[in-house]
XYZ file of C-alpha atoms in Angstrom:
685
model
C -28.339 52.589 7.239
C -27.573 51.249 10.708
C -24.509 52.899 12.345
C -23.578 54.901 9.289
C -20.320 56.468 10.568
C -17.345 55.392 12.645
C -18.599 57.612 15.455
C -21.889 55.695 15.372
C -19.977 52.417 15.525
C -17.963 53.534 18.540
C -21.135 54.597 20.371
C -22.759 51.276 19.487
C -19.698 49.427 20.814
C -20.038 51.244 24.115
C -23.748 50.408 24.267
C -23.126 46.688 23.593
C -20.357 46.521 26.207
C -22.801 47.957 28.757
C -25.362 45.328 27.745
C -22.775 42.587 28.069
C -21.825 43.798 31.567
C -25.499 43.775 32.508
C -25.785 40.206 31.210
C -22.741 39.234 33.301
C -24.368 40.785 36.373
C -27.485 38.686 35.757
C -25.307 35.582 35.479
C -23.564 36.459 38.749
C -26.928 36.761 40.453
C -28.048 33.423 38.984
C -24.816 31.717 40.040
C -25.259 33.016 43.556
C -28.766 31.536 43.512
C -27.475 28.175 42.223
C -24.763 28.161 44.891
C -27.293 28.866 47.628
C -29.664 26.166 46.286
C -26.809 23.705 46.049
C -25.765 24.312 49.628
C -29.345 24.043 50.862
C -29.779 20.715 49.069
C -26.519 19.385 50.515
C -27.485 20.544 54.007
C -30.910 18.907 53.642
C -29.330 15.652 52.463
C -26.950 15.648 55.446
C -29.541 16.579 58.080
C -32.200 14.092 56.913
C -29.957 11.289 55.754
C -31.109 8.904 58.496
C -34.851 9.241 57.816
C -34.788 9.368 53.993
C -35.604 6.346 51.874
C -33.590 5.384 48.800
C -35.903 7.082 46.291
C -35.794 10.425 48.162
C -31.995 10.268 48.451
C -31.659 9.679 44.677
C -34.041 12.571 43.947
C -32.086 15.004 46.174
C -28.783 13.893 44.682
C -30.124 14.438 41.166
C -31.279 17.893 42.182
C -27.812 18.670 43.563
C -26.221 17.475 40.321
C -28.585 19.585 38.185
C -27.852 22.696 40.233
C -24.097 22.082 39.962
C -24.225 21.551 36.182
C -26.422 24.624 35.683
C -23.976 26.689 37.718
C -20.994 25.411 35.722
C -22.748 26.233 32.418
C -23.458 29.748 33.712
C -19.785 30.225 34.653
C -18.703 29.115 31.140
C -21.195 31.541 29.598
C -19.810 34.339 31.770
C -16.271 33.605 30.492
C -17.474 33.938 26.901
C -19.221 37.215 27.634
C -16.088 38.579 29.318
C -14.086 37.738 26.175
C -16.730 39.525 24.100
C -16.371 42.694 26.165
C -12.710 42.726 25.192
C -13.396 42.074 21.502
C -17.073 41.631 20.653
C -16.725 41.460 16.857
C -14.227 41.796 14.044
C -16.547 42.128 11.058
C -19.899 43.346 9.889
C -21.985 42.889 6.791
C -25.396 44.281 5.958
C -27.438 41.748 4.031
C -30.740 42.300 2.270
C -32.614 39.140 1.383
C -34.225 39.011 -2.049
C -37.749 39.847 -0.914
C -36.767 42.289 1.818
C -36.557 46.073 1.358
C -34.201 46.910 4.212
C -30.845 45.153 4.849
C -30.106 43.715 8.270
C -26.721 44.282 9.955
C -24.815 41.136 10.924
C -21.984 41.656 13.407
C -19.554 38.709 13.402
C -17.383 37.665 16.333
C -15.431 34.739 17.737
C -18.492 33.905 19.860
C -22.182 34.483 19.331
C -24.370 36.417 21.752
C -28.140 36.228 21.928
C -29.551 38.949 24.168
C -32.240 37.281 26.215
C -33.637 40.633 27.339
C -34.250 41.889 23.775
C -34.758 38.388 22.319
C -32.429 38.954 19.376
C -29.029 37.958 18.044
C -26.574 40.782 18.659
C -23.388 38.961 17.550
C -23.143 35.997 15.200
C -20.572 33.217 15.580
C -17.993 33.238 12.736
C -19.027 29.629 12.024
C -22.710 30.377 11.547
C -24.189 29.997 8.023
C -24.819 33.719 7.575
C -21.217 34.540 8.559
C -19.763 32.583 5.672
C -20.717 35.485 3.363
C -18.154 37.651 5.157
C -15.402 35.377 3.836
C -16.840 34.416 0.467
C -18.380 37.612 -0.972
C -17.693 41.293 -1.499
C -20.392 43.972 -1.993
C -23.198 42.937 -4.289
C -24.988 39.658 -4.957
C -24.395 37.072 -2.263
C -26.000 34.152 -0.504
C -25.594 31.418 2.060
C -26.842 27.917 2.766
C -29.281 27.973 5.700
C -31.331 25.177 7.296
C -34.349 26.415 5.308
C -32.423 26.330 2.036
C -30.167 28.652 0.059
C -30.786 32.314 0.880
C -29.991 34.819 -1.868
C -29.699 38.551 -1.562
C -27.281 41.473 -1.591
C -24.465 42.678 0.672
C -24.732 46.477 0.931
C -22.111 47.124 3.640
C -18.949 45.254 4.608
C -16.656 46.389 7.399
C -13.761 45.060 9.403
C -12.624 46.205 12.841
C -9.752 45.861 15.258
C -11.202 45.919 18.793
C -8.839 45.133 21.671
C -9.376 45.555 25.395
C -12.806 46.931 24.559
C -11.423 49.766 22.443
C -11.875 50.150 18.700
C -8.465 50.811 17.202
C -9.726 51.174 13.658
C -12.553 50.404 11.235
C -12.057 49.637 7.560
C -14.740 49.925 4.946
C -14.264 49.154 1.300
C -16.051 47.973 -1.786
C -13.070 45.702 -2.442
C -11.637 42.796 -0.435
C -10.817 44.284 2.928
C -9.058 41.248 4.354
C -5.672 42.176 2.886
C -5.200 45.360 4.920
C -5.964 43.558 8.163
C -3.904 40.588 7.057
C -0.820 42.745 6.472
C -1.096 44.232 9.935
C -1.534 40.828 11.557
C 1.406 39.317 9.661
C 3.653 42.206 10.647
C 3.190 41.506 14.372
C 5.840 39.743 16.424
C 5.399 36.053 17.137
C 3.626 34.595 20.137
C 4.387 31.534 22.249
C 1.191 29.879 20.996
C -0.539 29.651 17.678
C -3.521 32.065 17.615
C -6.882 31.911 15.899
C -7.221 33.688 12.534
C -10.982 34.170 12.243
C -10.611 37.835 11.255
C -8.343 37.074 8.285
C -9.647 33.762 6.860
C -9.412 33.839 3.076
C -12.034 32.473 0.703
C -10.119 29.313 -0.276
C -9.336 28.660 3.392
C -13.009 29.091 4.276
C -13.920 26.388 1.734
C -11.593 23.951 3.502
C -12.828 24.895 6.967
C -16.503 24.433 6.051
C -16.203 21.259 3.978
C -18.861 18.898 5.375
C -18.962 16.167 2.729
C -15.436 14.751 2.304
C -14.916 11.502 4.248
C -11.184 12.208 4.036
C -9.915 15.717 3.302
C -6.242 15.967 2.336
C -4.723 19.463 2.542
C -1.464 20.077 0.690
C -0.158 23.451 1.879
C 3.109 25.214 1.136
C 5.356 26.381 3.958
C 3.684 29.192 5.879
C 0.271 28.710 4.268
C -1.439 28.289 7.622
C -2.530 24.700 6.955
C -2.372 23.633 10.620
C -4.313 26.667 11.727
C -6.891 26.080 9.011
C -7.231 22.447 10.065
C -7.844 23.480 13.699
C -10.441 26.055 12.588
C -12.015 23.233 10.553
C -12.258 21.180 13.745
C -13.891 24.155 15.512
C -16.375 24.470 12.665
C -17.269 20.780 12.742
C -17.787 20.957 16.519
C -20.175 23.866 15.927
C -21.960 22.400 12.909
C -22.435 18.901 14.352
C -22.590 19.791 18.038
C -25.397 17.276 18.678
C -23.316 14.330 17.477
C -19.658 15.222 18.067
C -17.756 16.747 20.995
C -14.117 17.704 21.574
C -13.432 14.380 23.270
C -14.481 12.565 20.063
C -11.658 14.097 17.998
C -8.013 13.020 17.984
C -4.950 14.891 16.684
C -1.926 12.870 15.618
C 0.867 15.407 16.093
C 4.588 15.094 15.302
C 5.841 15.869 18.827
C 4.910 17.292 22.230
C 6.398 20.731 21.451
C 4.206 21.132 18.383
C 1.164 19.855 20.313
C 1.819 22.490 22.980
C 2.314 25.203 20.354
C -1.113 24.626 18.803
C -2.926 23.864 22.068
C -4.427 27.295 22.539
C -6.325 27.681 19.245
C -9.460 25.702 20.062
C -9.880 27.126 23.598
C -9.580 30.605 22.069
C -12.450 29.676 19.773
C -14.594 28.566 22.704
C -14.045 24.825 22.334
C -12.435 22.452 24.800
C -8.949 21.154 24.142
C -9.042 17.995 22.069
C -7.027 14.833 22.748
C -3.598 14.634 21.135
C -1.314 11.712 20.520
C 2.024 11.138 18.832
C 2.440 8.405 16.240
C 4.958 6.626 18.463
C 2.634 6.816 21.452
C -0.054 5.225 19.307
C 2.433 2.565 18.163
C 3.299 1.609 21.763
C -0.370 0.998 22.459
C -0.750 -1.120 19.345
C 2.157 -3.427 20.191
C 1.323 -3.534 23.919
C 4.857 -2.280 24.683
C 6.185 -5.734 23.752
C 8.879 -4.430 21.376
C 11.529 -1.804 21.771
C 11.909 0.452 18.760
C 13.880 3.361 17.419
C 11.967 6.668 17.274
C 11.335 8.628 14.077
C 13.517 11.380 15.505
C 16.351 8.846 16.038
C 15.937 7.566 12.483
C 16.101 11.037 10.959
C 19.146 12.006 12.958
C 20.985 8.802 12.053
C 20.388 9.558 8.391
C 21.635 13.120 8.663
C 24.546 12.532 11.031
C 25.969 9.270 9.668
C 24.589 9.248 6.127
C 23.991 5.483 6.322
C 23.067 4.461 2.753
C 21.977 0.975 3.874
C 19.515 2.502 6.356
C 18.287 4.904 3.708
C 17.699 2.031 1.289
C 15.791 0.021 3.903
C 13.567 2.999 4.705
C 12.939 3.689 1.032
C 12.055 0.047 0.392
C 9.381 0.015 3.140
C 7.948 3.464 2.479
C 5.850 3.038 -0.656
C 2.541 1.385 -1.435
C 4.275 -1.483 -3.281
C 5.716 -2.667 0.053
C 2.223 -2.694 1.607
C 1.037 -4.659 -1.393
C 3.803 -7.216 -0.902
C 2.813 -7.545 2.756
C -0.766 -8.275 1.713
C 0.483 -10.841 -0.803
C 2.527 -12.494 1.918
C -0.499 -12.728 4.212
C -2.455 -14.400 1.419
C 0.500 -16.728 0.805
C 0.794 -17.894 4.418
C -2.975 -18.287 4.690
C -2.887 -20.634 1.703
C 0.333 -22.484 2.549
C 1.233 -22.278 6.232
C -1.783 -24.053 7.754
C -1.587 -27.857 7.669
C -4.787 -29.311 9.138
C -4.528 -32.560 11.075
C -7.073 -34.980 12.532
C -7.787 -34.436 16.205
C -9.279 -36.811 18.754
C -11.303 -35.586 21.734
C -11.961 -38.427 24.166
C -13.060 -41.082 21.662
C -14.491 -38.650 19.100
C -12.347 -37.926 16.003
C -12.280 -34.453 14.464
C -11.192 -34.991 10.821
C -8.505 -32.853 9.218
C -10.996 -31.962 6.475
C -13.328 -30.497 9.132
C -10.506 -28.394 10.612
C -9.416 -27.253 7.117
C -12.987 -26.286 6.180
C -13.454 -24.234 9.323
C -10.134 -22.452 8.753
C -11.203 -21.478 5.239
C -14.789 -20.449 6.030
C -13.570 -18.155 8.827
C -11.479 -16.080 6.384
C -13.000 -12.774 7.536
C -11.512 -13.273 11.026
C -7.853 -12.337 11.679
C -5.754 -15.407 11.064
C -4.533 -16.105 14.589
C -8.035 -15.519 16.022
C -9.323 -18.366 13.861
C -7.534 -20.932 15.995
C -9.792 -20.206 19.005
C -12.826 -19.930 16.759
C -12.129 -23.402 15.266
C -12.011 -24.808 18.781
C -15.340 -23.091 19.566
C -16.876 -24.783 16.533
C -15.500 -28.170 17.590
C -16.867 -27.671 21.099
C -20.344 -26.693 19.832
C -20.517 -29.583 17.349
C -19.415 -32.170 19.906
C -22.131 -30.904 22.204
C -24.778 -30.877 19.467
C -23.982 -34.148 17.670
C -22.431 -36.240 20.412
C -23.872 -34.646 23.530
C -20.327 -34.357 24.827
C -19.103 -31.398 26.887
C -15.348 -30.896 26.695
C -13.358 -30.006 29.816
C -11.197 -26.917 30.312
C -8.078 -29.044 29.875
C -9.380 -30.528 26.610
C -10.227 -27.038 25.389
C -6.690 -25.788 26.106
C -5.156 -28.875 24.488
C -7.284 -28.327 21.396
C -6.233 -24.669 21.172
C -2.588 -25.697 21.425
C -3.007 -28.407 18.792
C -4.808 -26.156 16.277
C -2.305 -23.348 16.789
C 0.581 -25.745 16.138
C -0.915 -26.611 12.747
C 0.274 -23.170 11.601
C 3.912 -23.075 10.594
C 4.859 -19.829 12.447
C 2.780 -18.456 15.302
C 5.204 -15.828 16.630
C 4.621 -12.377 15.183
C 8.269 -11.376 15.215
C 9.345 -14.571 13.473
C 6.536 -14.188 10.963
C 7.714 -10.655 10.090
C 11.283 -11.826 9.589
C 9.972 -14.717 7.466
C 8.249 -12.111 5.265
C 11.664 -10.853 4.137
C 12.838 -14.390 3.438
C 9.716 -14.963 1.329
C 10.524 -11.819 -0.666
C 14.213 -12.904 -0.917
C 15.069 -9.525 0.603
C 16.596 -10.642 3.910
C 19.077 -7.747 3.778
C 16.147 -5.332 4.164
C 15.618 -6.330 7.801
C 18.088 -5.170 10.445
C 17.808 -4.375 14.123
C 18.822 -0.821 14.995
C 20.888 -2.221 17.896
C 20.491 -5.266 20.097
C 16.814 -6.166 20.022
C 15.718 -2.603 19.186
C 13.673 -2.426 15.977
C 14.323 0.142 13.275
C 11.517 2.680 13.075
C 10.782 1.736 9.463
C 9.765 -1.786 10.618
C 7.449 -0.620 13.386
C 4.269 0.027 11.393
C 4.709 -2.900 8.997
C 4.878 -5.071 12.145
C 1.716 -3.373 13.474
C -0.049 -3.889 10.129
C 0.914 -7.571 10.243
C -0.465 -7.786 13.771
C -3.687 -6.137 12.631
C -4.125 -8.755 9.930
C -2.985 -11.725 11.976
C -4.244 -11.034 15.502
C -6.747 -8.244 15.038
C -6.692 -4.922 16.953
C -9.933 -3.283 18.067
C -10.543 -0.103 16.042
C -10.838 3.291 17.748
C -14.582 3.576 17.304
C -14.718 6.335 19.930
C -12.837 8.700 17.586
C -15.272 10.424 15.234
C -12.739 12.648 13.462
C -9.001 12.130 13.059
C -6.601 14.981 12.318
C -3.186 13.954 10.974
C -0.469 16.629 10.654
C 2.887 16.453 8.809
C 1.456 13.970 6.341
C 4.621 13.878 4.247
C 6.569 12.091 6.995
C 4.322 9.014 7.105
C 4.596 5.974 4.886
C 1.956 4.057 2.940
C 1.841 1.282 5.513
C 1.288 3.822 8.309
C -1.730 5.169 6.421
C -2.913 1.586 5.842
C -2.841 1.096 9.638
C -4.711 4.376 10.245
C -7.327 3.443 7.628
C -8.123 0.175 9.491
C -7.969 1.569 13.029
C -9.887 4.817 12.453
C -13.034 4.211 10.356
C -14.067 7.839 10.932
C -13.786 11.019 8.879
C -10.283 12.405 8.591
C -8.411 15.631 7.870
C -4.846 14.989 6.721
C -2.439 17.863 6.091
C 1.153 18.581 5.295
C 3.590 19.770 2.677
C 5.451 17.417 0.323
C 8.107 20.167 0.096
C 8.965 19.901 3.793
C 10.442 16.454 3.995
C 12.998 15.591 6.667
C 13.492 12.145 5.187
C 13.375 11.913 1.389
C 13.066 8.132 1.619
C 9.736 8.125 3.453
C 7.648 10.880 1.943
C 3.966 10.815 1.061
C 2.289 13.334 -1.193
C -1.434 14.009 -1.395
C -1.950 11.787 -4.476
C -0.295 8.780 -2.824
C -2.328 9.238 0.351
C -5.581 9.686 -1.575
C -4.982 6.292 -3.212
C -5.216 4.671 0.229
C -8.497 6.372 1.180
C -11.297 5.860 -1.390
C -13.405 8.977 -1.842
C -10.742 11.298 -0.464
C -10.731 14.971 -1.550
C -7.523 16.922 -2.069
C -7.278 20.700 -1.615
C -4.294 22.976 -1.964
C -3.109 26.052 -0.078
C -0.531 27.738 -2.291
C -0.168 31.198 -0.722
C 2.548 31.594 1.911
C 1.796 34.114 4.677
C 4.451 33.464 7.320
C 7.555 35.042 5.857
C 8.240 38.388 4.248
C 8.433 38.230 0.449
C 12.225 38.633 0.663
C 12.599 35.562 2.897
C 10.025 33.523 0.960
C 11.681 34.245 -2.392
C 15.106 33.428 -0.957
C 13.775 30.055 0.212
C 12.173 29.541 -3.190
C 15.595 29.747 -4.833
C 16.830 26.979 -2.539
C 13.937 24.710 -3.339
C 11.706 26.048 -6.144
C 7.949 25.471 -5.978
C 6.131 26.749 -9.037
C 2.773 26.678 -7.232
C 3.775 28.871 -4.281
C 2.409 32.401 -4.168
C 4.229 34.839 -1.916
C 2.293 37.383 0.121
C 3.319 40.942 -0.685
C 4.773 41.889 2.708
C 8.237 43.390 2.667
C 11.108 43.374 5.128
C 14.876 42.977 5.318
C 16.711 40.838 2.806
C 18.128 37.627 4.310
C 21.677 38.043 5.583
C 24.280 35.550 4.270
C 27.724 35.814 5.904
C 30.862 33.716 5.528
C 33.685 33.278 8.044
C 37.121 31.736 8.124
C 36.652 29.804 11.385
C 33.887 28.389 13.586
C 34.941 30.784 16.331
C 34.279 33.749 14.056
C 30.881 32.297 13.127
C 30.012 31.802 16.787
C 31.021 35.393 17.601
C 28.644 36.556 14.816
C 25.863 34.436 16.269
C 26.372 36.101 19.661
C 26.332 39.569 18.041
C 23.100 38.653 16.237
C 21.524 37.466 19.510
C 22.498 40.764 21.177
C 20.850 42.739 18.374
C 17.755 40.545 18.620
C 17.403 41.399 22.312
C 17.126 45.071 21.313
C 14.845 44.472 18.324
C 11.413 44.242 19.964
C 10.897 40.760 18.524
C 9.764 37.937 20.786
C 11.445 34.842 19.369
C 14.816 33.916 17.902
C 15.268 30.407 16.545
C 18.766 29.031 16.023
C 17.976 26.141 13.695
C 20.745 23.586 13.294
C 20.747 20.720 10.817
C 20.914 17.838 13.325
C 20.221 17.056 16.959
C 23.967 16.713 17.656
C 24.700 20.145 16.212
C 21.814 21.674 18.192
C 23.113 20.029 21.400
C 26.569 21.483 20.828
C 25.209 24.943 19.898
C 22.985 25.094 23.003
C 25.866 24.195 25.302
C 27.959 26.962 23.737
C 25.151 29.537 23.816
C 24.045 28.695 27.354
C 27.276 30.060 28.803
C 26.419 33.527 27.534
C 22.623 33.372 27.514
C 21.481 31.190 30.440
C 17.806 31.529 29.512
C 18.298 30.062 26.046
C 16.015 27.050 25.547
C 16.933 23.817 23.840
C 13.988 22.235 22.000
C 14.602 18.534 21.553
C 12.565 15.344 21.216
C 12.464 15.298 25.050
C 10.861 18.766 25.304
C 7.180 19.171 26.152
C 6.475 22.843 25.519
C 7.260 25.702 23.157
C 8.555 29.008 24.465
C 9.589 32.415 23.140
C 12.989 33.979 23.581
C 16.220 32.384 22.356
C 15.525 28.857 21.146
C 18.068 26.352 19.828
C 16.715 23.371 17.931
C 17.148 21.045 14.948
C 15.388 21.307 11.612
C 13.217 18.301 12.431
C 11.962 19.786 15.694
C 11.425 23.215 14.103
C 8.877 21.924 11.614
C 5.492 23.573 12.103
C 6.989 26.295 14.325
C 7.803 29.890 13.461
C 10.123 32.541 14.856
C 10.453 36.308 14.366
C 14.152 35.895 13.563
C 15.914 32.704 12.476
C 19.649 32.031 12.479
C 20.773 29.070 10.368
C 24.407 28.310 11.286
C 26.725 25.955 9.409
C 25.291 26.575 5.941
C 28.541 25.436 4.341
C 29.131 22.989 1.525
C 29.997 20.076 3.828
C 26.911 20.463 6.014
C 24.330 21.010 3.254
C 25.472 19.118 0.188
C 22.858 16.652 -1.108
C 19.202 16.897 -2.150
C 17.892 15.721 1.234
C 19.947 18.423 2.965
C 18.681 20.982 0.434
C 15.195 20.194 1.782
C 16.385 20.655 5.385
C 17.844 24.042 4.542
C 14.558 25.064 2.928
C 12.605 24.053 6.051
C 15.039 25.990 8.294
C 14.699 29.165 6.200
C 10.887 29.026 6.056
C 10.629 29.125 9.867
C 11.503 32.867 9.738
C 8.746 35.465 9.843
C 10.636 38.795 9.708
C 14.424 38.206 9.668
C 16.690 35.457 8.395
C 20.455 35.179 9.050
C 22.525 32.425 7.451
C 26.171 31.780 8.368
C 28.847 29.463 7.000
C 32.571 28.733 7.310
C 34.907 28.834 4.288
C 32.583 27.764 1.452
C 28.791 28.154 1.468
C 26.444 25.387 0.355
C 25.928 25.209 -3.412
C 22.202 25.791 -2.777
C 22.939 29.397 -1.759
C 25.772 30.329 -4.122
C 23.543 32.093 -6.624
């Protein structure tokens, strides 16, 4: 057996680190050579620029570019090797193929390393085919799908390691699943200011999601704390590895809920050796799609209006526009106006008549083209036919007059007026309201975009080869209908139907799957973030029969009542003081609304100047004392969470029950809830 004991493993680690350092030295020498060659080529180009012909100049420039690119690649390789010196591998399995007598050791790390001196793989990338056995099998019969076909055999050894700063802290070896011991230690650690990779603790069901290659649309329903976002990012890293010849980081797009969340997850892919991938918010996408022609309320504004003013009319309008029936009505309306709003008329160009029947026929035969685009296309047909049959070339003025005339044959040619007419057609005029002045309500934004797609046409994002959509439960059917038309690529869509900040606009995995033919749905039911005490407490607020709680224990959640707000605030300050002595990194004070978070931050700031307020205007996540609203806290996690104002007036209805659940499930190790006079009915038991 190769490296039989822990002593053997430690000696082998030292040997490999020495080999890695030697490889880095070779890279340094090579880079020095590239740098010298690059300078020589530049000097030659400068000194002989006057006497060189064009071909020679191009050749020298190409040589300079090649040397520069080779040098850059060498520097990137050096960075990976330096990371490997710190932590070369986290796992090992010894695998004996069916027809082989002796098993081969496979050391698995975040990055692969092929030793060019010895001409062999020393470390395998966690995404490689052989590495999947580490996640999917225990000792005994195993196998993996390789380019040459399925390889069967036997795992004879399976080990897991913690190696940090080049030192082996421990090695675990077991005939049972060894992930759990490592997992418990990882989950017990204090939080970080960025989401980290989890390659050492990926579970079997998570590995299946990460390595799914066949689903055109993969929908991941994951309970709070199940690691769904992390799994989705590791899935992206796997796809970049698996299809590296056809897809690059720049070809992937993340639709994220806000800039804070985007910043929080931004380190995962670089940690895994991939470049950062483009990120965009849904509202940023919307602005592009409407060419900034309309002012609209943000989703954050909409949510806060609902929770601060409890506007039942607004809630009803949102609910009405959220489901697939509304999208169906919009499609019916488009069919209706296509059949009824175009009244063809006879046109005359110079002395040549263009019959109404001709115009009508062209309008109907061009049905695959967006409706408003047909007007120009009809004119193009008229122009071609006049040239062909009458040998007449129309002038620019005649062309513009024709376009105007054909366009005027349609009853309504203004997109805004057409959208308002849609509600008249439905006899639901009360369902359209401006938020204020000429500012559109957020719930009308994507129906308007969908109408524009169908009427005017919007060029799809063909450059995007994979779309990642997070917080799926907050998007409506019409938003998904827009995404389906704009992004004809593969998609990973993830979220949790139990974490809804707006009950009126939720989407579950089944509803989303109905929009994307051939979609696959997978579930993550085990919650890892919180201790079992916190997770079970949250479960009593909003039960989820499918959730499994990881068996990691800690303090019971603290629920404290006070007679006045001043007493509650004093308790919050005392809790902050104890946090500063706790050794934890992050404390989240999660308020129900933006207004409450604003007020809390102003009060806290006087005593704790470094306290951070995370709002919809924030761009980055940070550790320490953080004050925020439930909506902004989604997707984030804190060592300790304080939820103030958990009284019966603040958390009273079903929508607010969901907000309280989200607030509680942000806590990893400690949870403190405070109320004045009477606590919310959702906590009384």
